[in-house]
Amino acid sequence: MSENKVALVTGASRGIGRQCAIELAKAGLDIIINYAGNEEAANKTLEEIKALGVKAVAKKFNVADKEAVEAAIKEIMDEFGRIDVLVNNAGITRDGLFMRMNETQWLDVINTNLNSAYYVTNPVSKIMIKQRSGSIVNMASISGIYGNMGQANYSTAKAGLIGFTKALAKELASRNIRVNAVAPGFVQTDMTKDLPQEAIIERIPLKRLGEPKDIALAVKFLAVDTDYVTGQVLSVDGGLVI
Ligand code: NAP
């Protein structure tokens, strides 16, 4: 059982989620690192977080699989006894122009990026309601705000997460649970490594891509540094969408 506050970060083996887990560990939270299959990356993140002196485990489960999520949350509660912070971060892209987008591309992205928020937040919010406190941060994207060509599936999922964030913030405020979203611009991770970086940087007022840490610090702020922000979508995009 944990005496510290506990954070569950989905998709925390790599990229933005990994850095969110590290920043929350630096803030003294015990950490559950969720991942889909990359055990090597998950174990590397796990070691780095343990070295910060908090309790941590890596848990492999597919956030788009309701039964797998429920089983994992039960295990987490048996082991940690509480969940104070949830970062719904796990996500994928399956880009393509809509005319050529097949049903698998559509469903994979909606299931992994949007339906997962239902599967994970449903049991976790019940735990937070019992605790009478909690903080949820959903990883949206500027794609969900301004739409992106070739990303009809992804923009839909991320716009859905923004609506989910606002509705849930209203429902859960009376239980002392805050719900916010972060909308990253282009961040240097495996997800963006094949994009034409120079052309993108041209469009960004601050003239650089984001680093995972840029996003993770915003997540940490919303998750644990503030007590009075809820229902907000914080863009962290170097000024790309102003
Ligand atoms: P990434 O480097 O590709 O990492 C994705 C992470 O999600 C990995 O930890 C992966 O686990 C995990 N994951 C994928 N599918 C999963 C599933 N079904 N169940 C559990 N975990 C799963 O991605 P990223 O760039 O850090 O993106 C993280 C989030 O930020 C995503 O929601 C993404 O949409 C959002 N975002 C990213 C950018 C950007 O520019 N990078 C911009 C806006 C928003 P494994 O390692 O096991 O595969």
mmCIF file of C-alpha atoms and ligand atoms in Angstrom:
data_model
loop_
_atom_site.group_PDB
_atom_site.id
_atom_site.type_symbol
_atom_site.label_atom_id
_atom_site.label_comp_id
_atom_site.label_asym_id
_atom_site.label_seq_id
_atom_site.Cartn_x
_atom_site.Cartn_y
_atom_site.Cartn_z
ATOM 1 C CA MET A 1 0.000 0.000 0.000
ATOM 2 C CA SER A 2 1.159 3.514 -0.760
ATOM 3 C CA GLU A 3 1.601 6.311 1.714
ATOM 4 C CA ASN A 4 2.518 8.692 -1.087
ATOM 5 C CA LYS A 5 -0.011 9.868 -3.637
ATOM 6 C CA VAL A 6 -0.231 7.516 -6.615
ATOM 7 C CA ALA A 7 -0.299 8.308 -10.338
ATOM 8 C CA LEU A 8 -1.325 6.016 -13.183
ATOM 9 C CA VAL A 9 0.131 7.179 -16.491
ATOM 10 C CA THR A 10 -1.030 5.289 -19.577
ATOM 11 C CA GLY A 11 1.463 4.885 -22.417
ATOM 12 C CA ALA A 12 4.359 5.730 -20.124
ATOM 13 C CA SER A 13 7.067 3.480 -21.565
ATOM 14 C CA ARG A 14 8.130 6.066 -24.169
ATOM 15 C CA GLY A 15 7.743 9.655 -25.326
ATOM 16 C CA ILE A 16 5.460 12.120 -23.591
ATOM 17 C CA GLY A 17 3.950 9.614 -21.134
ATOM 18 C CA ARG A 18 7.381 8.520 -19.980
ATOM 19 C CA GLN A 19 8.358 12.112 -19.172
ATOM 20 C CA CYS A 20 5.002 12.720 -17.410
ATOM 21 C CA ALA A 21 5.719 9.714 -15.199
ATOM 22 C CA ILE A 22 9.216 11.049 -14.421
ATOM 23 C CA GLU A 23 7.990 14.559 -13.538
ATOM 24 C CA LEU A 24 5.237 13.139 -11.284
ATOM 25 C CA ALA A 25 7.810 10.885 -9.604
ATOM 26 C CA LYS A 26 10.049 13.921 -9.018
ATOM 27 C CA ALA A 27 7.019 15.508 -7.315
ATOM 28 C CA GLY A 28 6.995 12.526 -4.935
ATOM 29 C CA LEU A 29 4.172 10.406 -6.352
ATOM 30 C CA ASP A 30 4.338 6.633 -6.634
ATOM 31 C CA ILE A 31 3.932 5.636 -10.267
ATOM 32 C CA ILE A 32 2.212 2.985 -12.363
ATOM 33 C CA ILE A 33 3.752 2.909 -15.834
ATOM 34 C CA ASN A 34 1.290 1.433 -18.307
ATOM 35 C CA TYR A 35 2.477 0.239 -21.723
ATOM 36 C CA ALA A 36 1.228 -1.845 -24.654
ATOM 37 C CA GLY A 37 4.108 -4.172 -25.530
ATOM 38 C CA ASN A 38 7.519 -2.494 -25.471
ATOM 39 C CA GLU A 39 8.817 -4.156 -22.337
ATOM 40 C CA GLU A 40 12.393 -2.979 -22.809
ATOM 41 C CA ALA A 41 11.353 0.692 -22.891
ATOM 42 C CA ALA A 42 8.946 0.197 -19.973
ATOM 43 C CA ASN A 43 11.668 -1.391 -17.822
ATOM 44 C CA LYS A 44 14.095 1.417 -18.650
ATOM 45 C CA THR A 45 11.539 4.013 -17.549
ATOM 46 C CA LEU A 46 10.773 1.918 -14.459
ATOM 47 C CA GLU A 47 14.435 1.880 -13.386
ATOM 48 C CA GLU A 48 14.761 5.618 -13.930
ATOM 49 C CA ILE A 49 11.691 6.280 -11.793
ATOM 50 C CA LYS A 50 12.722 3.906 -9.011
ATOM 51 C CA ALA A 51 16.051 5.749 -8.855
ATOM 52 C CA LEU A 52 14.051 8.854 -7.880
ATOM 53 C CA GLY A 53 13.113 7.050 -4.650
ATOM 54 C CA VAL A 54 9.406 6.387 -5.200
ATOM 55 C CA LYS A 55 7.538 3.114 -5.525
ATOM 56 C CA ALA A 56 6.843 2.174 -9.151
ATOM 57 C CA VAL A 57 5.634 -0.728 -11.287
ATOM 58 C CA ALA A 58 5.267 -1.272 -15.016
ATOM 59 C CA LYS A 59 1.931 -2.781 -16.095
ATOM 60 C CA LYS A 60 1.347 -4.102 -19.565
ATOM 61 C CA PHE A 61 -2.285 -3.760 -20.673
ATOM 62 C CA ASN A 62 -4.140 -2.550 -23.725
ATOM 63 C CA VAL A 63 -6.085 0.591 -22.800
ATOM 64 C CA ALA A 64 -8.571 -0.222 -25.564
ATOM 65 C CA ASP A 65 -9.511 -3.554 -23.930
ATOM 66 C CA LYS A 66 -12.166 -3.017 -21.243
ATOM 67 C CA GLU A 67 -11.596 -6.343 -19.428
ATOM 68 C CA ALA A 68 -7.822 -5.953 -19.441
ATOM 69 C CA VAL A 69 -8.139 -2.422 -18.030
ATOM 70 C CA GLU A 70 -10.515 -3.518 -15.263
ATOM 71 C CA ALA A 71 -8.219 -6.382 -14.252
ATOM 72 C CA ALA A 72 -5.211 -4.046 -14.186
ATOM 73 C CA ILE A 73 -6.982 -1.408 -12.074
ATOM 74 C CA LYS A 74 -7.932 -4.105 -9.577
ATOM 75 C CA GLU A 75 -4.294 -5.252 -9.352
ATOM 76 C CA ILE A 76 -3.155 -1.643 -8.911
ATOM 77 C CA MET A 77 -5.611 -1.113 -6.055
ATOM 78 C CA ASP A 78 -4.496 -4.364 -4.370
ATOM 79 C CA GLU A 79 -0.884 -3.203 -4.590
ATOM 80 C CA PHE A 80 -1.110 0.585 -4.073
ATOM 81 C CA GLY A 81 -4.510 1.057 -2.374
ATOM 82 C CA ARG A 82 -5.265 4.405 -4.057
ATOM 83 C CA ILE A 83 -5.080 6.364 -7.324
ATOM 84 C CA ASP A 84 -4.752 10.135 -6.979
ATOM 85 C CA VAL A 85 -3.689 11.135 -10.481
ATOM 86 C CA LEU A 86 -4.676 9.611 -13.808
ATOM 87 C CA VAL A 87 -2.964 10.707 -17.025
ATOM 88 C CA ASN A 88 -4.852 9.322 -20.047
ATOM 89 C CA ASN A 89 -1.902 9.574 -22.406
ATOM 90 C CA ALA A 90 -1.654 6.345 -24.458
ATOM 91 C CA GLY A 91 -2.285 7.037 -28.115
ATOM 92 C CA ILE A 92 -1.518 6.036 -31.689
ATOM 93 C CA THR A 93 -1.816 7.503 -35.185
ATOM 94 C CA ARG A 94 -2.979 5.740 -38.355
ATOM 95 C CA ASP A 95 -2.829 8.688 -40.736
ATOM 96 C CA GLY A 96 -4.261 8.866 -44.255
ATOM 97 C CA LEU A 97 -6.594 10.987 -46.306
ATOM 98 C CA PHE A 98 -10.200 10.262 -45.355
ATOM 99 C CA MET A 99 -11.102 9.066 -48.874
ATOM 100 C CA ARG A 100 -8.609 6.250 -48.458
ATOM 101 C CA MET A 101 -9.039 5.674 -44.716
ATOM 102 C CA ASN A 102 -10.267 2.154 -44.038
ATOM 103 C CA GLU A 103 -12.422 1.050 -41.124
ATOM 104 C CA THR A 104 -9.471 -0.513 -39.278
ATOM 105 C CA GLN A 105 -7.535 2.767 -39.346
ATOM 106 C CA TRP A 106 -10.625 4.580 -38.064
ATOM 107 C CA LEU A 107 -11.509 2.107 -35.303
ATOM 108 C CA ASP A 108 -7.943 1.522 -34.077
ATOM 109 C CA VAL A 109 -7.472 5.239 -33.449
ATOM 110 C CA ILE A 110 -10.908 5.831 -31.917
ATOM 111 C CA ASN A 111 -10.566 2.773 -29.669
ATOM 112 C CA THR A 112 -7.020 3.487 -28.508
ATOM 113 C CA ASN A 113 -7.222 7.279 -28.192
ATOM 114 C CA LEU A 114 -10.835 7.902 -27.165
ATOM 115 C CA ASN A 115 -12.691 4.786 -26.002
ATOM 116 C CA SER A 116 -9.690 4.009 -23.802
ATOM 117 C CA ALA A 117 -10.463 7.166 -21.828
ATOM 118 C CA TYR A 118 -13.861 5.677 -21.010
ATOM 119 C CA TYR A 119 -12.428 2.260 -20.117
ATOM 120 C CA VAL A 120 -9.731 3.667 -17.822
ATOM 121 C CA THR A 121 -11.530 6.669 -16.351
ATOM 122 C CA ASN A 122 -14.697 4.750 -15.520
ATOM 123 C CA PRO A 123 -13.161 2.532 -12.810
ATOM 124 C CA VAL A 124 -10.577 5.133 -11.733
ATOM 125 C CA SER A 125 -13.163 7.892 -11.233
ATOM 126 C CA LYS A 126 -15.155 5.553 -8.956
ATOM 127 C CA ILE A 127 -12.022 5.095 -6.845
ATOM 128 C CA MET A 128 -11.438 8.869 -6.780
ATOM 129 C CA ILE A 129 -15.071 9.491 -5.824
ATOM 130 C CA LYS A 130 -14.624 7.182 -2.810
ATOM 131 C CA GLN A 131 -11.395 9.012 -1.916
ATOM 132 C CA ARG A 132 -13.201 12.338 -2.401
ATOM 133 C CA SER A 133 -10.203 13.652 -4.322
ATOM 134 C CA GLY A 134 -8.351 13.173 -7.571
ATOM 135 C CA SER A 135 -6.987 14.781 -10.691
ATOM 136 C CA ILE A 136 -7.332 13.548 -14.259
ATOM 137 C CA VAL A 137 -5.331 14.882 -17.219
ATOM 138 C CA ASN A 138 -6.280 13.818 -20.750
ATOM 139 C CA MET A 139 -3.716 14.016 -23.548
ATOM 140 C CA ALA A 140 -5.518 15.788 -26.379
ATOM 141 C CA SER A 141 -3.780 17.436 -29.329
ATOM 142 C CA ILE A 142 -3.967 20.615 -31.350
ATOM 143 C CA SER A 143 -5.360 18.234 -34.024
ATOM 144 C CA GLY A 144 -8.508 18.017 -31.917
ATOM 145 C CA ILE A 145 -8.788 21.827 -31.854
ATOM 146 C CA TYR A 146 -8.030 22.883 -35.420
ATOM 147 C CA GLY A 147 -8.313 19.590 -37.362
ATOM 148 C CA ASN A 148 -5.426 18.166 -39.339
ATOM 149 C CA MET A 149 -5.455 16.941 -42.931
ATOM 150 C CA GLY A 150 -4.854 13.201 -43.069
ATOM 151 C CA GLN A 151 -5.936 12.799 -39.464
ATOM 152 C CA ALA A 152 -9.755 12.679 -39.541
ATOM 153 C CA ASN A 153 -9.660 9.679 -37.171
ATOM 154 C CA TYR A 154 -7.129 11.240 -34.796
ATOM 155 C CA SER A 155 -8.678 14.739 -34.830
ATOM 156 C CA THR A 156 -12.059 13.170 -34.038
ATOM 157 C CA ALA A 157 -10.638 11.198 -31.115
ATOM 158 C CA LYS A 158 -8.788 14.209 -29.698
ATOM 159 C CA ALA A 159 -11.790 16.541 -30.102
ATOM 160 C CA GLY A 160 -13.819 13.861 -28.296
ATOM 161 C CA LEU A 161 -11.325 13.882 -25.433
ATOM 162 C CA ILE A 162 -11.752 17.649 -25.110
ATOM 163 C CA GLY A 163 -15.544 17.315 -24.820
ATOM 164 C CA PHE A 164 -15.074 14.463 -22.355
ATOM 165 C CA THR A 165 -12.733 16.641 -20.273
ATOM 166 C CA LYS A 166 -15.228 19.507 -19.993
ATOM 167 C CA ALA A 167 -18.286 17.347 -19.259
ATOM 168 C CA LEU A 168 -16.463 15.281 -16.658
ATOM 169 C CA ALA A 169 -14.989 18.388 -15.005
ATOM 170 C CA LYS A 170 -18.545 19.606 -14.374
ATOM 171 C CA GLU A 171 -19.760 16.221 -13.119
ATOM 172 C CA LEU A 172 -16.868 15.512 -10.775
ATOM 173 C CA ALA A 173 -16.092 18.952 -9.331
ATOM 174 C CA SER A 174 -18.455 18.429 -6.397
ATOM 175 C CA ARG A 175 -16.431 15.311 -5.487
ATOM 176 C CA ASN A 176 -13.201 17.337 -5.405
ATOM 177 C CA ILE A 177 -11.952 15.756 -8.631
ATOM 178 C CA ARG A 178 -10.454 17.996 -11.321
ATOM 179 C CA VAL A 179 -10.336 17.073 -15.001
ATOM 180 C CA ASN A 180 -8.170 18.915 -17.519
ATOM 181 C CA ALA A 181 -6.533 18.325 -20.893
ATOM 182 C CA VAL A 182 -3.222 19.232 -22.469
ATOM 183 C CA ALA A 183 -3.112 19.808 -26.227
ATOM 184 C CA PRO A 184 0.447 19.355 -27.488
ATOM 185 C CA GLY A 185 1.605 20.661 -30.829
ATOM 186 C CA PHE A 186 4.406 18.746 -32.553
ATOM 187 C CA VAL A 187 6.605 16.982 -30.008
ATOM 188 C CA GLN A 188 9.790 15.042 -30.687
ATOM 189 C CA THR A 189 8.861 11.401 -30.065
ATOM 190 C CA ASP A 190 8.618 8.161 -32.055
ATOM 191 C CA MET A 191 5.138 9.320 -33.171
ATOM 192 C CA THR A 192 6.528 12.285 -35.124
ATOM 193 C CA LYS A 193 9.969 11.035 -36.174
ATOM 194 C CA ASP A 194 8.948 10.502 -39.824
ATOM 195 C CA LEU A 195 7.267 13.915 -40.303
ATOM 196 C CA PRO A 196 8.993 16.663 -42.346
ATOM 197 C CA GLN A 197 10.436 18.556 -39.382
ATOM 198 C CA GLU A 198 11.806 21.629 -41.147
ATOM 199 C CA ALA A 199 8.485 22.428 -42.815
ATOM 200 C CA ILE A 200 6.725 22.067 -39.472
ATOM 201 C CA ILE A 201 9.208 24.273 -37.598
ATOM 202 C CA GLU A 202 8.598 27.026 -40.194
ATOM 203 C CA ARG A 203 4.952 27.168 -39.015
ATOM 204 C CA ILE A 204 5.750 27.300 -35.284
ATOM 205 C CA PRO A 205 6.178 30.831 -33.869
ATOM 206 C CA LEU A 206 8.755 29.629 -31.285
ATOM 207 C CA LYS A 207 10.684 27.929 -34.131
ATOM 208 C CA ARG A 208 11.246 24.541 -32.566
ATOM 209 C CA LEU A 209 9.436 21.273 -31.971
ATOM 210 C CA GLY A 210 8.317 20.532 -28.434
ATOM 211 C CA GLU A 211 10.265 18.212 -26.139
ATOM 212 C CA PRO A 212 8.409 15.641 -24.011
ATOM 213 C CA LYS A 213 9.416 17.708 -20.970
ATOM 214 C CA ASP A 214 7.531 20.773 -22.308
ATOM 215 C CA ILE A 215 4.343 18.720 -22.216
ATOM 216 C CA ALA A 216 5.115 16.833 -19.000
ATOM 217 C CA LEU A 217 5.591 20.046 -17.002
ATOM 218 C CA ALA A 218 2.134 21.236 -18.118
ATOM 219 C CA VAL A 219 0.673 17.873 -17.108
ATOM 220 C CA LYS A 220 2.361 18.044 -13.712
ATOM 221 C CA PHE A 221 1.048 21.581 -13.196
ATOM 222 C CA LEU A 222 -2.532 20.521 -13.899
ATOM 223 C CA ALA A 223 -2.202 17.222 -12.023
ATOM 224 C CA VAL A 224 -0.586 18.329 -8.769
ATOM 225 C CA ASP A 225 0.592 21.957 -8.652
ATOM 226 C CA THR A 226 -2.802 23.624 -8.849
ATOM 227 C CA ASP A 227 -5.998 22.977 -6.925
ATOM 228 C CA TYR A 228 -8.242 25.470 -8.688
ATOM 229 C CA VAL A 229 -8.057 24.691 -12.411
ATOM 230 C CA THR A 230 -10.609 22.351 -13.948
ATOM 231 C CA GLY A 231 -12.241 21.798 -17.333
ATOM 232 C CA GLN A 232 -9.387 23.512 -19.173
ATOM 233 C CA VAL A 233 -7.467 22.616 -22.313
ATOM 234 C CA LEU A 234 -3.907 23.895 -22.127
ATOM 235 C CA SER A 235 -2.204 24.116 -25.541
ATOM 236 C CA VAL A 236 1.549 23.513 -25.381
ATOM 237 C CA ASP A 237 2.523 24.052 -28.989
ATOM 238 C CA GLY A 238 5.108 26.837 -29.332
ATOM 239 C CA GLY A 239 2.319 29.157 -30.446
ATOM 240 C CA LEU A 240 1.215 27.052 -33.435
ATOM 241 C CA VAL A 241 -2.483 27.531 -32.722
ATOM 242 C CA ILE A 242 -3.117 31.068 -31.570
HETATM 243 P P1 NAP B 1 4.792 7.444 -28.597
HETATM 244 O O1 NAP B 1 6.181 7.952 -28.394
HETATM 245 O O2 NAP B 1 4.444 6.716 -29.846
HETATM 246 O O3 NAP B 1 4.412 6.547 -27.316
HETATM 247 C C1 NAP B 1 3.149 5.966 -27.251
HETATM 248 C C2 NAP B 1 2.969 5.327 -25.903
HETATM 249 O O4 NAP B 1 1.623 4.813 -25.818
HETATM 250 C C3 NAP B 1 3.889 4.153 -25.665
HETATM 251 O O5 NAP B 1 4.207 4.121 -24.282
HETATM 252 C C4 NAP B 1 3.022 2.956 -26.061
HETATM 253 O O6 NAP B 1 3.406 1.744 -25.406
HETATM 254 C C5 NAP B 1 1.674 3.420 -25.539
HETATM 255 N N1 NAP B 1 0.515 2.765 -26.166
HETATM 256 C C6 NAP B 1 0.157 2.781 -27.470
HETATM 257 N N2 NAP B 1 -0.974 2.054 -27.647
HETATM 258 C C7 NAP B 1 -1.327 1.587 -26.427
HETATM 259 C C8 NAP B 1 -2.363 0.761 -25.947
HETATM 260 N N3 NAP B 1 -3.316 0.262 -26.772
HETATM 261 N N4 NAP B 1 -2.415 0.456 -24.630
HETATM 262 C C9 NAP B 1 -1.468 0.943 -23.774
HETATM 263 N N5 NAP B 1 -0.460 1.734 -24.160
HETATM 264 C C10 NAP B 1 -0.387 2.049 -25.469
HETATM 265 O O7 NAP B 1 3.718 8.631 -28.525
HETATM 266 P P2 NAP B 1 3.848 10.139 -27.946
HETATM 267 O O8 NAP B 1 4.270 11.010 -29.057
HETATM 268 O O9 NAP B 1 4.594 10.129 -26.667
HETATM 269 O O10 NAP B 1 2.301 10.448 -27.680
HETATM 270 C C11 NAP B 1 1.718 10.328 -26.394
HETATM 271 C C12 NAP B 1 0.351 10.989 -26.436
HETATM 272 O O11 NAP B 1 0.496 12.360 -26.816
HETATM 273 C C13 NAP B 1 -0.608 10.375 -27.433
HETATM 274 O O12 NAP B 1 -1.927 10.393 -26.925
HETATM 275 C C14 NAP B 1 -0.517 11.314 -28.613
HETATM 276 O O13 NAP B 1 -1.679 11.289 -29.409
HETATM 277 C C15 NAP B 1 -0.352 12.641 -27.911
HETATM 278 N N6 NAP B 1 0.244 13.682 -28.743
HETATM 279 C C16 NAP B 1 1.491 13.534 -29.277
HETATM 280 C C17 NAP B 1 2.023 14.541 -30.070
HETATM 281 C C18 NAP B 1 3.401 14.460 -30.667
HETATM 282 O O14 NAP B 1 3.754 15.351 -31.439
HETATM 283 N N7 NAP B 1 4.197 13.471 -30.332
HETATM 284 C C19 NAP B 1 1.247 15.682 -30.348
HETATM 285 C C20 NAP B 1 -0.018 15.795 -29.799
HETATM 286 C C21 NAP B 1 -0.510 14.786 -28.998
HETATM 287 P P3 NAP B 1 4.567 0.760 -26.046
HETATM 288 O O15 NAP B 1 5.883 1.450 -25.823
HETATM 289 O O16 NAP B 1 4.430 -0.505 -25.277
HETATM 290 O O17 NAP B 1 4.239 0.621 -27.515
#
